[in-house]
Amino acid sequence: MKSNQSAQSDREKLFFKYVWDHTGDDFYASFDIPPERKERLLNKAIALMENIQLPEEELVLLLTKLVNDGGAPDTEFLAYVTQIAGYTRSKILSDLDAQKLPRPSSLEGLISKRGKFQTHPSWKRAAAMLILRLREILIHLSEDDWKSRLRALDLATYPGYIRQERAKYIGHYAEKVLAEVLDRLEIPFVPKQKKDNPLYGDVTLELQRESGESEKESFDLIIPHDKEPVIAIKSTIHTSNTGQYGESKDKLEIEKARNLLDELSRKSSRKIILVALADGVGYKSNREALRGLFQYADEVVQFATLWKIPVMAAKELGLGHVTVEFYGTNTDQAEDFSEFINKWEVGLGCNKCDSGKCKEAKIGKIAKVCLLKD
C-alpha cells in the first residue's frame, strides 16, 4: 500500500502529465489576433497620423473631435488609439490616479456620460498622455501606406492591450466547456448561462446556523442546482506564474469550500462532492496550492479530464451509464485513471449510441462522452 506522500507525488505527476497547453488552444490563440478595423476607425487614425506634428494643444482638440461621433461617444476609436499608444484600458486610468487627478471607472467614461458624448474633467490630461505616446510612435512612420502601417501596429500592440481581458476569459474558459458538455448530455446544472458567457456570475451556497448567523461560499457551477447541491465546482485556472498571492489563495478558498460543504452535507445527510477544476502551467510555481486542492477537494479535474464530472454527475443523479472514448495521446487516461474508472463504473468506447436514449458530447480533441439513459 502506498504512503500518503507517495500517492500525493503520483497525483502531482499525473496532473502535470495532462496539464493544459493553452498555447495550442484555438480559443486562447484567437485573443491575440486583432479584429479587422472598420474603415471609419482607419480614416480617423490616418487623420491623426497626418497631423501628428501639430502642437500638443491642437492635437488634443483634434483627438477630442475624432472621439465625438455627432454627439455620440466613439468609444471604439478611443479604445483603438489607446491600444496603439501602448496603453491598456486600466493603465491610462491608473496613470491619472498617480497624478492625483479624478478619473472615471472605465476608459469609456473619459468621453461618455449616460450614452452621450461628454468629456470627463480629466479628459484633456488623458488625451495629452495619449498624444505624447502616439507622437513618439507615429512620427517615425512613412505616409506611403498608412493602412498597412496601422495593421502592423495593431498586430504588435493588440496582445498586450487585450491581455487583461484574455486572462479573465481564459480563467473561466473551463467552466464554459464544462457547461457545454453538461448541456449536451442533458445533465442539470446552474448557472445555465455559463455555456454562453464564461464570465457569468457564480452560484452562492448559504449555511444557516442556529445562532441566526449565516455563512456563504460561491461556486462556479453546481449540479443539479443550488437548492439541493450534489456536486459543487470551484475553478482555478493559471496559465502563468500565480505569484505570492495566488499561492495561498487557492488553498484557502478550497479549504473554506470544503468546510461549508461538510456542514451542509451533515444537515442534508448526503455528502456534497467538491470538485476543483484546476489546470495550467502556473501550478509549476505553485505546488503548495496544488497540494491544497488535492487535500481538500474530492476530485481535482483538468481540461483533459473534464469527462470525470459528467461521469460523477450521471452516477450520483441516477441518470444512466456513461462511457468515454479517448482520442490520440489521451488514450493513456484509461490506464492512468483506472482507479477512478473502476470506482465510477465508466465504460470505455462509445459504441452504443445508435439508440435514441444516448446523448454524446465531445471535449475538443481529448475525448467523447456518451450518456446512455436508463
mmCIF file of C-alpha atoms in Angstrom:
data_model
loop_
_atom_site.group_PDB
_atom_site.id
_atom_site.type_symbol
_atom_site.label_atom_id
_atom_site.label_comp_id
_atom_site.label_asym_id
_atom_site.label_seq_id
_atom_site.Cartn_x
_atom_site.Cartn_y
_atom_site.Cartn_z
ATOM 1 C CA MET A 1 0.000 0.000 0.000
ATOM 2 C CA LYS A 2 1.374 3.394 -0.974
ATOM 3 C CA SER A 3 2.143 6.025 1.650
ATOM 4 C CA ASN A 4 0.236 9.320 1.573
ATOM 5 C CA GLN A 5 3.385 11.088 0.385
ATOM 6 C CA SER A 6 3.874 8.616 -2.460
ATOM 7 C CA ALA A 7 0.215 8.846 -3.503
ATOM 8 C CA GLN A 8 0.457 12.646 -3.449
ATOM 9 C CA SER A 9 3.531 12.534 -5.657
ATOM 10 C CA ASP A 10 1.731 10.266 -8.141
ATOM 11 C CA ARG A 11 -1.210 12.668 -8.305
ATOM 12 C CA GLU A 12 1.101 15.597 -8.996
ATOM 13 C CA LYS A 13 2.890 13.682 -11.762
ATOM 14 C CA LEU A 14 -0.437 12.847 -13.410
ATOM 15 C CA PHE A 15 -1.577 16.456 -13.068
ATOM 16 C CA PHE A 16 1.450 17.750 -14.958
ATOM 17 C CA LYS A 17 1.278 14.942 -17.497
ATOM 18 C CA TYR A 18 -2.151 16.220 -18.525
ATOM 19 C CA VAL A 19 -1.593 19.930 -17.827
ATOM 20 C CA TRP A 20 -3.346 22.191 -20.330
ATOM 21 C CA ASP A 21 -1.194 23.515 -23.177
ATOM 22 C CA HIS A 22 -3.022 26.821 -23.513
ATOM 23 C CA THR A 23 -0.692 27.963 -26.328
ATOM 24 C CA GLY A 24 -2.147 25.349 -28.672
ATOM 25 C CA ASP A 25 -5.767 26.081 -27.824
ATOM 26 C CA ASP A 26 -7.765 27.789 -30.590
ATOM 27 C CA PHE A 27 -9.813 29.746 -28.039
ATOM 28 C CA TYR A 28 -6.651 31.108 -26.399
ATOM 29 C CA ALA A 29 -4.912 31.896 -29.702
ATOM 30 C CA SER A 30 -7.936 33.791 -31.011
ATOM 31 C CA PHE A 31 -7.368 36.527 -28.441
ATOM 32 C CA ASP A 32 -4.006 37.525 -29.933
ATOM 33 C CA ILE A 33 -5.396 38.345 -33.383
ATOM 34 C CA PRO A 34 -6.927 41.823 -33.555
ATOM 35 C CA PRO A 35 -10.152 42.273 -35.499
ATOM 36 C CA GLU A 36 -10.056 43.848 -38.941
ATOM 37 C CA ARG A 37 -10.646 47.526 -38.277
ATOM 38 C CA LYS A 38 -13.605 49.376 -39.742
ATOM 39 C CA GLU A 39 -12.923 51.957 -42.454
ATOM 40 C CA ARG A 40 -14.245 54.664 -40.129
ATOM 41 C CA LEU A 41 -11.633 53.852 -37.480
ATOM 42 C CA LEU A 42 -8.815 53.690 -40.016
ATOM 43 C CA ASN A 43 -9.752 57.038 -41.559
ATOM 44 C CA LYS A 44 -9.822 58.698 -38.148
ATOM 45 C CA ALA A 45 -6.459 57.180 -37.239
ATOM 46 C CA ILE A 46 -4.991 58.395 -40.540
ATOM 47 C CA ALA A 47 -6.289 61.922 -39.835
ATOM 48 C CA LEU A 48 -4.427 61.806 -36.542
ATOM 49 C CA MET A 49 -1.269 60.435 -38.147
ATOM 50 C CA GLU A 50 -1.246 63.059 -40.894
ATOM 51 C CA ASN A 51 -1.331 65.809 -38.283
ATOM 52 C CA ILE A 52 0.973 64.225 -35.719
ATOM 53 C CA GLN A 53 3.492 67.096 -35.903
ATOM 54 C CA LEU A 54 0.956 69.724 -34.816
ATOM 55 C CA PRO A 55 1.404 71.307 -31.358
ATOM 56 C CA GLU A 56 0.052 69.254 -28.458
ATOM 57 C CA GLU A 57 -2.925 71.533 -27.761
ATOM 58 C CA GLU A 58 -4.097 71.323 -31.374
ATOM 59 C CA LEU A 59 -3.727 67.541 -31.393
ATOM 60 C CA VAL A 60 -5.757 67.266 -28.182
ATOM 61 C CA LEU A 61 -8.513 69.296 -29.873
ATOM 62 C CA LEU A 62 -8.302 67.060 -32.956
ATOM 63 C CA LEU A 63 -8.488 63.885 -30.861
ATOM 64 C CA THR A 64 -11.459 65.329 -28.958
ATOM 65 C CA LYS A 65 -13.182 65.987 -32.282
ATOM 66 C CA LEU A 66 -12.417 62.466 -33.540
ATOM 67 C CA VAL A 67 -13.896 60.727 -30.470
ATOM 68 C CA ASN A 68 -17.095 62.783 -30.832
ATOM 69 C CA ASP A 69 -19.253 60.999 -33.394
ATOM 70 C CA GLY A 70 -22.019 63.539 -33.967
ATOM 71 C CA GLY A 71 -22.853 63.822 -30.281
ATOM 72 C CA ALA A 72 -22.289 60.135 -29.565
ATOM 73 C CA PRO A 73 -19.048 58.962 -27.927
ATOM 74 C CA ASP A 74 -16.850 56.959 -30.292
ATOM 75 C CA THR A 75 -15.580 54.632 -27.583
ATOM 76 C CA GLU A 76 -14.402 52.136 -30.191
ATOM 77 C CA PHE A 77 -11.973 54.680 -31.662
ATOM 78 C CA LEU A 78 -10.800 55.709 -28.195
ATOM 79 C CA ALA A 79 -10.031 52.060 -27.394
ATOM 80 C CA TYR A 80 -8.181 51.719 -30.710
ATOM 81 C CA VAL A 81 -5.874 54.729 -30.194
ATOM 82 C CA THR A 82 -5.359 53.736 -26.554
ATOM 83 C CA GLN A 83 -4.108 50.365 -27.752
ATOM 84 C CA ILE A 84 -1.829 51.822 -30.458
ATOM 85 C CA ALA A 85 -0.382 54.199 -27.860
ATOM 86 C CA GLY A 86 0.694 51.143 -25.878
ATOM 87 C CA TYR A 87 -1.766 51.561 -23.022
ATOM 88 C CA THR A 88 -4.238 49.052 -21.630
ATOM 89 C CA ARG A 89 -7.762 50.078 -20.607
ATOM 90 C CA SER A 90 -6.730 50.353 -16.976
ATOM 91 C CA LYS A 91 -3.169 51.706 -17.351
ATOM 92 C CA ILE A 92 -4.179 55.143 -18.572
ATOM 93 C CA LEU A 93 -6.645 55.408 -15.670
ATOM 94 C CA SER A 94 -4.055 54.336 -13.103
ATOM 95 C CA ASP A 95 -1.673 56.958 -14.564
ATOM 96 C CA LEU A 96 -4.331 59.579 -13.806
ATOM 97 C CA ASP A 97 -4.528 58.183 -10.269
ATOM 98 C CA ALA A 98 -0.773 58.578 -9.913
ATOM 99 C CA GLN A 99 -1.137 62.269 -10.814
ATOM 100 C CA LYS A 100 -3.855 62.590 -8.143
ATOM 101 C CA LEU A 101 -6.405 63.510 -10.791
ATOM 102 C CA PRO A 102 -10.057 62.446 -10.782
ATOM 103 C CA ARG A 103 -10.829 59.634 -13.159
ATOM 104 C CA PRO A 104 -13.840 57.638 -14.333
ATOM 105 C CA SER A 105 -14.353 53.975 -13.502
ATOM 106 C CA SER A 106 -13.744 52.926 -17.100
ATOM 107 C CA LEU A 107 -11.875 54.076 -20.201
ATOM 108 C CA GLU A 108 -15.185 54.857 -21.924
ATOM 109 C CA GLY A 109 -16.082 57.227 -19.082
ATOM 110 C CA LEU A 110 -13.438 59.667 -20.329
ATOM 111 C CA ILE A 111 -15.757 60.682 -23.192
ATOM 112 C CA SER A 112 -19.152 59.272 -22.296
ATOM 113 C CA LYS A 113 -21.891 60.016 -19.797
ATOM 114 C CA ARG A 114 -25.210 58.172 -19.926
ATOM 115 C CA GLY A 115 -24.504 57.124 -23.509
ATOM 116 C CA LYS A 116 -23.890 60.669 -24.770
ATOM 117 C CA PHE A 117 -20.645 62.408 -25.655
ATOM 118 C CA GLN A 118 -19.346 64.304 -22.660
ATOM 119 C CA THR A 119 -15.715 64.673 -21.701
ATOM 120 C CA HIS A 120 -14.571 63.880 -18.182
ATOM 121 C CA PRO A 121 -12.765 66.636 -16.205
ATOM 122 C CA SER A 122 -9.520 64.689 -16.707
ATOM 123 C CA TRP A 123 -10.039 64.091 -20.431
ATOM 124 C CA LYS A 124 -7.605 66.799 -21.574
ATOM 125 C CA ARG A 125 -4.840 65.314 -19.457
ATOM 126 C CA ALA A 126 -5.624 61.781 -20.631
ATOM 127 C CA ALA A 127 -5.726 62.982 -24.247
ATOM 128 C CA ALA A 128 -2.366 64.725 -23.811
ATOM 129 C CA MET A 129 -0.878 61.488 -22.452
ATOM 130 C CA LEU A 130 -2.221 59.598 -25.464
ATOM 131 C CA ILE A 131 -0.889 62.233 -27.866
ATOM 132 C CA LEU A 132 2.571 62.107 -26.285
ATOM 133 C CA ARG A 133 2.793 58.339 -26.765
ATOM 134 C CA LEU A 134 1.224 58.396 -30.228
ATOM 135 C CA ARG A 135 3.621 61.077 -31.427
ATOM 136 C CA GLU A 136 6.624 59.014 -30.315
ATOM 137 C CA ILE A 137 5.329 56.054 -32.322
ATOM 138 C CA LEU A 138 3.659 57.564 -35.379
ATOM 139 C CA ILE A 139 6.197 60.239 -36.248
ATOM 140 C CA HIS A 140 8.621 57.533 -37.410
ATOM 141 C CA LEU A 141 6.192 56.007 -39.890
ATOM 142 C CA SER A 142 6.077 56.766 -43.598
ATOM 143 C CA GLU A 143 2.962 58.064 -45.322
ATOM 144 C CA ASP A 144 3.362 55.605 -48.209
ATOM 145 C CA ASP A 145 0.799 53.109 -46.939
ATOM 146 C CA TRP A 146 -0.926 54.256 -43.769
ATOM 147 C CA LYS A 147 -3.338 51.300 -43.576
ATOM 148 C CA SER A 148 -0.572 48.696 -43.762
ATOM 149 C CA ARG A 149 1.369 50.589 -41.112
ATOM 150 C CA LEU A 150 -1.709 50.702 -38.911
ATOM 151 C CA ARG A 151 -2.227 46.963 -39.307
ATOM 152 C CA ALA A 152 1.383 46.345 -38.284
ATOM 153 C CA LEU A 153 0.866 48.483 -35.188
ATOM 154 C CA ASP A 154 -2.380 46.661 -34.473
ATOM 155 C CA LEU A 155 -0.707 43.262 -34.603
ATOM 156 C CA ALA A 156 2.162 44.473 -32.422
ATOM 157 C CA THR A 157 0.116 46.149 -29.705
ATOM 158 C CA TYR A 158 -3.137 44.179 -29.540
ATOM 159 C CA PRO A 159 -1.872 41.184 -27.495
ATOM 160 C CA GLY A 160 -0.699 43.473 -24.694
ATOM 161 C CA TYR A 161 -3.840 45.584 -24.817
ATOM 162 C CA ILE A 162 -6.132 42.561 -24.632
ATOM 163 C CA ARG A 163 -4.066 40.707 -22.022
ATOM 164 C CA GLN A 164 -6.257 41.533 -19.026
ATOM 165 C CA GLU A 165 -9.485 40.612 -20.793
ATOM 166 C CA ARG A 166 -7.917 37.432 -22.128
ATOM 167 C CA ALA A 167 -6.792 36.468 -18.631
ATOM 168 C CA LYS A 168 -10.361 36.836 -17.367
ATOM 169 C CA TYR A 169 -11.832 34.733 -20.152
ATOM 170 C CA ILE A 170 -9.136 32.063 -20.025
ATOM 171 C CA GLY A 171 -9.534 31.779 -16.259
ATOM 172 C CA HIS A 172 -13.200 30.900 -16.779
ATOM 173 C CA TYR A 173 -12.913 29.043 -20.082
ATOM 174 C CA ALA A 174 -13.004 25.595 -18.461
ATOM 175 C CA GLU A 175 -16.385 26.423 -16.950
ATOM 176 C CA LYS A 176 -17.771 27.261 -20.395
ATOM 177 C CA VAL A 177 -16.514 23.991 -21.896
ATOM 178 C CA LEU A 178 -17.883 22.004 -18.953
ATOM 179 C CA ALA A 179 -21.253 23.777 -19.160
ATOM 180 C CA GLU A 180 -21.472 22.962 -22.880
ATOM 181 C CA VAL A 181 -20.711 19.279 -22.206
ATOM 182 C CA LEU A 182 -23.267 19.020 -19.388
ATOM 183 C CA ASP A 183 -25.873 20.773 -21.524
ATOM 184 C CA ARG A 184 -25.348 18.391 -24.464
ATOM 185 C CA LEU A 185 -25.656 15.405 -22.135
ATOM 186 C CA GLU A 186 -28.789 16.942 -20.557
ATOM 187 C CA ILE A 187 -27.254 16.846 -17.085
ATOM 188 C CA PRO A 188 -28.856 19.619 -14.992
ATOM 189 C CA PHE A 189 -26.613 22.372 -13.618
ATOM 190 C CA VAL A 190 -26.611 26.041 -12.652
ATOM 191 C CA PRO A 191 -25.967 28.650 -13.861
ATOM 192 C CA LYS A 192 -27.036 27.681 -17.385
ATOM 193 C CA GLN A 193 -25.668 30.985 -18.692
ATOM 194 C CA LYS A 194 -22.067 29.738 -18.278
ATOM 195 C CA LYS A 195 -22.234 27.861 -21.585
ATOM 196 C CA ASP A 196 -22.660 31.153 -23.456
ATOM 197 C CA ASN A 197 -20.835 33.530 -21.138
ATOM 198 C CA PRO A 198 -17.970 32.117 -19.047
ATOM 199 C CA LEU A 199 -17.856 35.367 -17.036
ATOM 200 C CA TYR A 200 -21.435 34.933 -15.832
ATOM 201 C CA GLY A 201 -21.725 35.182 -12.054
ATOM 202 C CA ASP A 202 -21.146 32.310 -9.669
ATOM 203 C CA VAL A 203 -23.692 30.423 -7.568
ATOM 204 C CA THR A 204 -23.773 31.031 -3.826
ATOM 205 C CA LEU A 205 -24.464 28.320 -1.261
ATOM 206 C CA GLU A 206 -25.538 29.524 2.161
ATOM 207 C CA LEU A 207 -25.319 27.781 5.521
ATOM 208 C CA GLN A 208 -27.809 28.991 8.133
ATOM 209 C CA ARG A 209 -26.595 28.454 11.681
ATOM 210 C CA GLU A 210 -28.822 28.001 14.732
ATOM 211 C CA SER A 211 -27.423 31.241 16.122
ATOM 212 C CA GLY A 212 -29.056 33.082 13.235
ATOM 213 C CA GLU A 213 -25.749 33.783 11.553
ATOM 214 C CA SER A 214 -25.099 32.603 8.039
ATOM 215 C CA GLU A 215 -22.026 31.621 6.053
ATOM 216 C CA LYS A 216 -21.794 31.892 2.283
ATOM 217 C CA GLU A 217 -19.458 30.476 -0.346
ATOM 218 C CA SER A 218 -19.571 30.938 -4.110
ATOM 219 C CA PHE A 219 -19.072 28.154 -6.654
ATOM 220 C CA ASP A 220 -18.599 28.339 -10.406
ATOM 221 C CA LEU A 221 -21.114 25.588 -11.163
ATOM 222 C CA ILE A 222 -23.481 23.452 -9.107
ATOM 223 C CA ILE A 223 -25.012 20.131 -10.167
ATOM 224 C CA PRO A 224 -28.009 19.827 -10.327
ATOM 225 C CA HIS A 225 -28.998 23.131 -8.632
ATOM 226 C CA ASP A 226 -28.202 25.301 -5.626
ATOM 227 C CA LYS A 227 -31.305 24.257 -3.667
ATOM 228 C CA GLU A 228 -30.136 20.645 -3.444
ATOM 229 C CA PRO A 229 -26.445 20.530 -4.425
ATOM 230 C CA VAL A 230 -24.856 17.191 -5.242
ATOM 231 C CA ILE A 231 -21.618 18.375 -6.891
ATOM 232 C CA ALA A 232 -20.076 21.807 -6.249
ATOM 233 C CA ILE A 233 -17.328 23.031 -8.580
ATOM 234 C CA LYS A 234 -14.592 25.588 -7.890
ATOM 235 C CA SER A 235 -12.493 26.679 -10.871
ATOM 236 C CA THR A 236 -8.838 27.772 -10.654
ATOM 237 C CA ILE A 237 -7.001 28.013 -13.981
ATOM 238 C CA HIS A 238 -3.494 29.506 -14.024
ATOM 239 C CA THR A 239 -1.730 29.889 -17.376
ATOM 240 C CA SER A 240 1.210 31.799 -15.863
ATOM 241 C CA ASN A 241 3.097 32.194 -12.594
ATOM 242 C CA THR A 242 0.431 32.955 -9.998
ATOM 243 C CA GLY A 243 2.829 34.826 -7.735
ATOM 244 C CA GLN A 244 2.918 35.027 -3.970
ATOM 245 C CA TYR A 245 -0.767 35.896 -3.540
ATOM 246 C CA GLY A 246 -2.025 33.010 -5.656
ATOM 247 C CA GLU A 247 -0.003 30.505 -3.670
ATOM 248 C CA SER A 248 -2.231 30.737 -0.606
ATOM 249 C CA LYS A 249 -5.476 31.882 -2.210
ATOM 250 C CA ASP A 250 -6.372 28.641 -3.999
ATOM 251 C CA LYS A 251 -5.694 26.527 -0.927
ATOM 252 C CA LEU A 252 -7.618 28.833 1.411
ATOM 253 C CA GLU A 253 -10.610 29.045 -0.926
ATOM 254 C CA ILE A 254 -10.877 25.294 -1.419
ATOM 255 C CA GLU A 255 -10.492 24.719 2.343
ATOM 256 C CA LYS A 256 -13.315 27.185 3.080
ATOM 257 C CA ALA A 257 -15.487 25.499 0.465
ATOM 258 C CA ARG A 258 -14.750 22.077 1.971
ATOM 259 C CA ASN A 259 -15.744 23.200 5.474
ATOM 260 C CA LEU A 260 -19.024 24.735 4.313
ATOM 261 C CA LEU A 261 -19.963 21.721 2.180
ATOM 262 C CA ASP A 262 -19.195 19.349 5.050
ATOM 263 C CA GLU A 263 -21.623 21.234 7.291
ATOM 264 C CA LEU A 264 -24.292 21.357 4.581
ATOM 265 C CA SER A 265 -23.770 17.633 3.983
ATOM 266 C CA ARG A 266 -24.375 16.855 7.652
ATOM 267 C CA LYS A 267 -27.634 18.792 7.530
ATOM 268 C CA SER A 268 -28.872 17.045 4.383
ATOM 269 C CA SER A 269 -27.457 13.592 5.250
ATOM 270 C CA ARG A 270 -25.903 13.448 1.781
ATOM 271 C CA LYS A 271 -22.284 14.140 1.005
ATOM 272 C CA ILE A 272 -21.811 17.027 -1.422
ATOM 273 C CA ILE A 273 -18.895 16.297 -3.753
ATOM 274 C CA LEU A 274 -16.352 19.127 -4.041
ATOM 275 C CA VAL A 275 -14.574 19.313 -7.400
ATOM 276 C CA ALA A 276 -11.604 21.596 -8.027
ATOM 277 C CA LEU A 277 -11.496 22.448 -11.723
ATOM 278 C CA ALA A 278 -7.793 23.268 -11.856
ATOM 279 C CA ASP A 279 -5.240 23.443 -14.638
ATOM 280 C CA GLY A 280 -2.403 25.456 -16.127
ATOM 281 C CA VAL A 281 1.374 25.706 -16.056
ATOM 282 C CA GLY A 282 1.089 28.303 -13.283
ATOM 283 C CA TYR A 283 0.892 25.443 -10.805
ATOM 284 C CA LYS A 284 4.508 24.524 -11.549
ATOM 285 C CA SER A 285 5.472 27.543 -9.473
ATOM 286 C CA ASN A 286 2.595 26.940 -7.090
ATOM 287 C CA ARG A 287 2.918 23.361 -5.847
ATOM 288 C CA GLU A 288 1.644 24.179 -2.381
ATOM 289 C CA ALA A 289 -1.672 25.428 -3.764
ATOM 290 C CA LEU A 290 -1.970 22.294 -5.908
ATOM 291 C CA ARG A 291 -1.370 20.122 -2.846
ATOM 292 C CA GLY A 292 -4.073 22.083 -1.042
ATOM 293 C CA LEU A 293 -6.511 21.239 -3.829
ATOM 294 C CA PHE A 294 -5.634 17.543 -3.570
ATOM 295 C CA GLN A 295 -6.033 17.736 0.210
ATOM 296 C CA TYR A 296 -9.493 19.320 0.369
ATOM 297 C CA ALA A 297 -11.244 18.517 -2.927
ATOM 298 C CA ASP A 298 -12.869 15.153 -3.545
ATOM 299 C CA GLU A 299 -11.628 15.313 -7.122
ATOM 300 C CA VAL A 300 -9.212 17.589 -8.996
ATOM 301 C CA VAL A 301 -10.291 17.823 -12.629
ATOM 302 C CA GLN A 302 -8.366 19.307 -15.577
ATOM 303 C CA PHE A 303 -9.301 20.136 -19.173
ATOM 304 C CA ALA A 304 -8.064 16.706 -20.230
ATOM 305 C CA THR A 305 -10.133 15.025 -17.515
ATOM 306 C CA LEU A 306 -13.346 17.066 -17.781
ATOM 307 C CA TRP A 307 -15.099 13.773 -18.596
ATOM 308 C CA LYS A 308 -14.889 12.890 -14.897
ATOM 309 C CA ILE A 309 -17.558 15.436 -13.950
ATOM 310 C CA PRO A 310 -20.396 14.118 -16.159
ATOM 311 C CA VAL A 311 -19.401 10.607 -15.027
ATOM 312 C CA MET A 312 -19.861 11.535 -11.354
ATOM 313 C CA ALA A 313 -22.994 13.581 -12.052
ATOM 314 C CA ALA A 314 -24.747 10.825 -14.003
ATOM 315 C CA LYS A 315 -23.965 8.254 -11.309
ATOM 316 C CA GLU A 316 -24.974 10.459 -8.377
ATOM 317 C CA LEU A 317 -28.199 11.611 -10.043
ATOM 318 C CA GLY A 318 -29.092 8.171 -11.403
ATOM 319 C CA LEU A 319 -29.276 9.431 -14.981
ATOM 320 C CA GLY A 320 -27.755 6.411 -16.685
ATOM 321 C CA HIS A 321 -24.480 4.816 -17.725
ATOM 322 C CA VAL A 322 -21.541 6.870 -19.004
ATOM 323 C CA THR A 323 -18.935 5.658 -21.474
ATOM 324 C CA VAL A 324 -15.826 7.545 -22.581
ATOM 325 C CA GLU A 325 -13.800 7.265 -25.768
ATOM 326 C CA PHE A 326 -10.334 8.844 -25.614
ATOM 327 C CA TYR A 327 -8.553 10.371 -28.614
ATOM 328 C CA GLY A 328 -4.873 10.412 -29.595
ATOM 329 C CA THR A 329 -2.383 10.700 -26.744
ATOM 330 C CA ASN A 330 -5.250 10.800 -24.251
ATOM 331 C CA THR A 331 -5.782 7.040 -24.636
ATOM 332 C CA ASP A 332 -3.296 6.720 -21.740
ATOM 333 C CA GLN A 333 -6.026 8.040 -19.472
ATOM 334 C CA ALA A 334 -7.774 4.662 -19.456
ATOM 335 C CA GLU A 335 -4.791 3.230 -17.573
ATOM 336 C CA ASP A 336 -3.733 6.356 -15.682
ATOM 337 C CA PHE A 337 -7.192 6.817 -14.165
ATOM 338 C CA SER A 338 -8.190 3.159 -13.921
ATOM 339 C CA GLU A 339 -8.958 3.540 -10.207
ATOM 340 C CA PHE A 340 -11.472 6.317 -10.934
ATOM 341 C CA ILE A 341 -12.890 4.425 -13.929
ATOM 342 C CA ASN A 342 -13.457 1.296 -11.839
ATOM 343 C CA LYS A 343 -14.906 3.202 -8.891
ATOM 344 C CA TRP A 344 -17.450 5.063 -11.029
ATOM 345 C CA GLU A 345 -18.104 2.127 -13.402
ATOM 346 C CA VAL A 346 -17.114 4.012 -16.539
ATOM 347 C CA GLY A 347 -17.418 2.152 -19.833
ATOM 348 C CA LEU A 348 -14.663 2.587 -22.413
ATOM 349 C CA GLY A 349 -15.658 3.216 -26.023
ATOM 350 C CA CYS A 350 -18.849 4.877 -27.231
ATOM 351 C CA ASN A 351 -20.387 2.177 -29.403
ATOM 352 C CA LYS A 352 -23.936 2.066 -28.057
ATOM 353 C CA CYS A 353 -25.151 5.440 -29.258
ATOM 354 C CA ASP A 354 -27.377 4.171 -32.045
ATOM 355 C CA SER A 355 -30.413 4.281 -29.789
ATOM 356 C CA GLY A 356 -32.317 7.493 -29.178
ATOM 357 C CA LYS A 357 -31.604 7.161 -25.470
ATOM 358 C CA CYS A 358 -27.947 8.080 -25.895
ATOM 359 C CA LYS A 359 -26.570 11.607 -25.627
ATOM 360 C CA GLU A 360 -22.992 12.430 -26.557
ATOM 361 C CA ALA A 361 -20.602 15.344 -26.165
ATOM 362 C CA LYS A 362 -17.084 15.860 -27.475
ATOM 363 C CA ILE A 363 -14.448 17.560 -25.362
ATOM 364 C CA GLY A 364 -12.216 19.080 -28.023
ATOM 365 C CA LYS A 365 -9.562 16.647 -29.258
ATOM 366 C CA ILE A 366 -9.490 14.874 -25.902
ATOM 367 C CA ALA A 367 -12.479 12.574 -25.608
ATOM 368 C CA LYS A 368 -16.096 11.842 -26.381
ATOM 369 C CA VAL A 369 -18.506 11.256 -23.522
ATOM 370 C CA CYS A 370 -21.699 9.251 -24.046
ATOM 371 C CA LEU A 371 -24.601 9.019 -21.617
ATOM 372 C CA LEU A 372 -26.930 6.065 -22.154
ATOM 373 C CA LYS A 373 -30.046 6.946 -20.201
ATOM 374 C CA ASP A 374 -31.781 4.302 -18.092
#
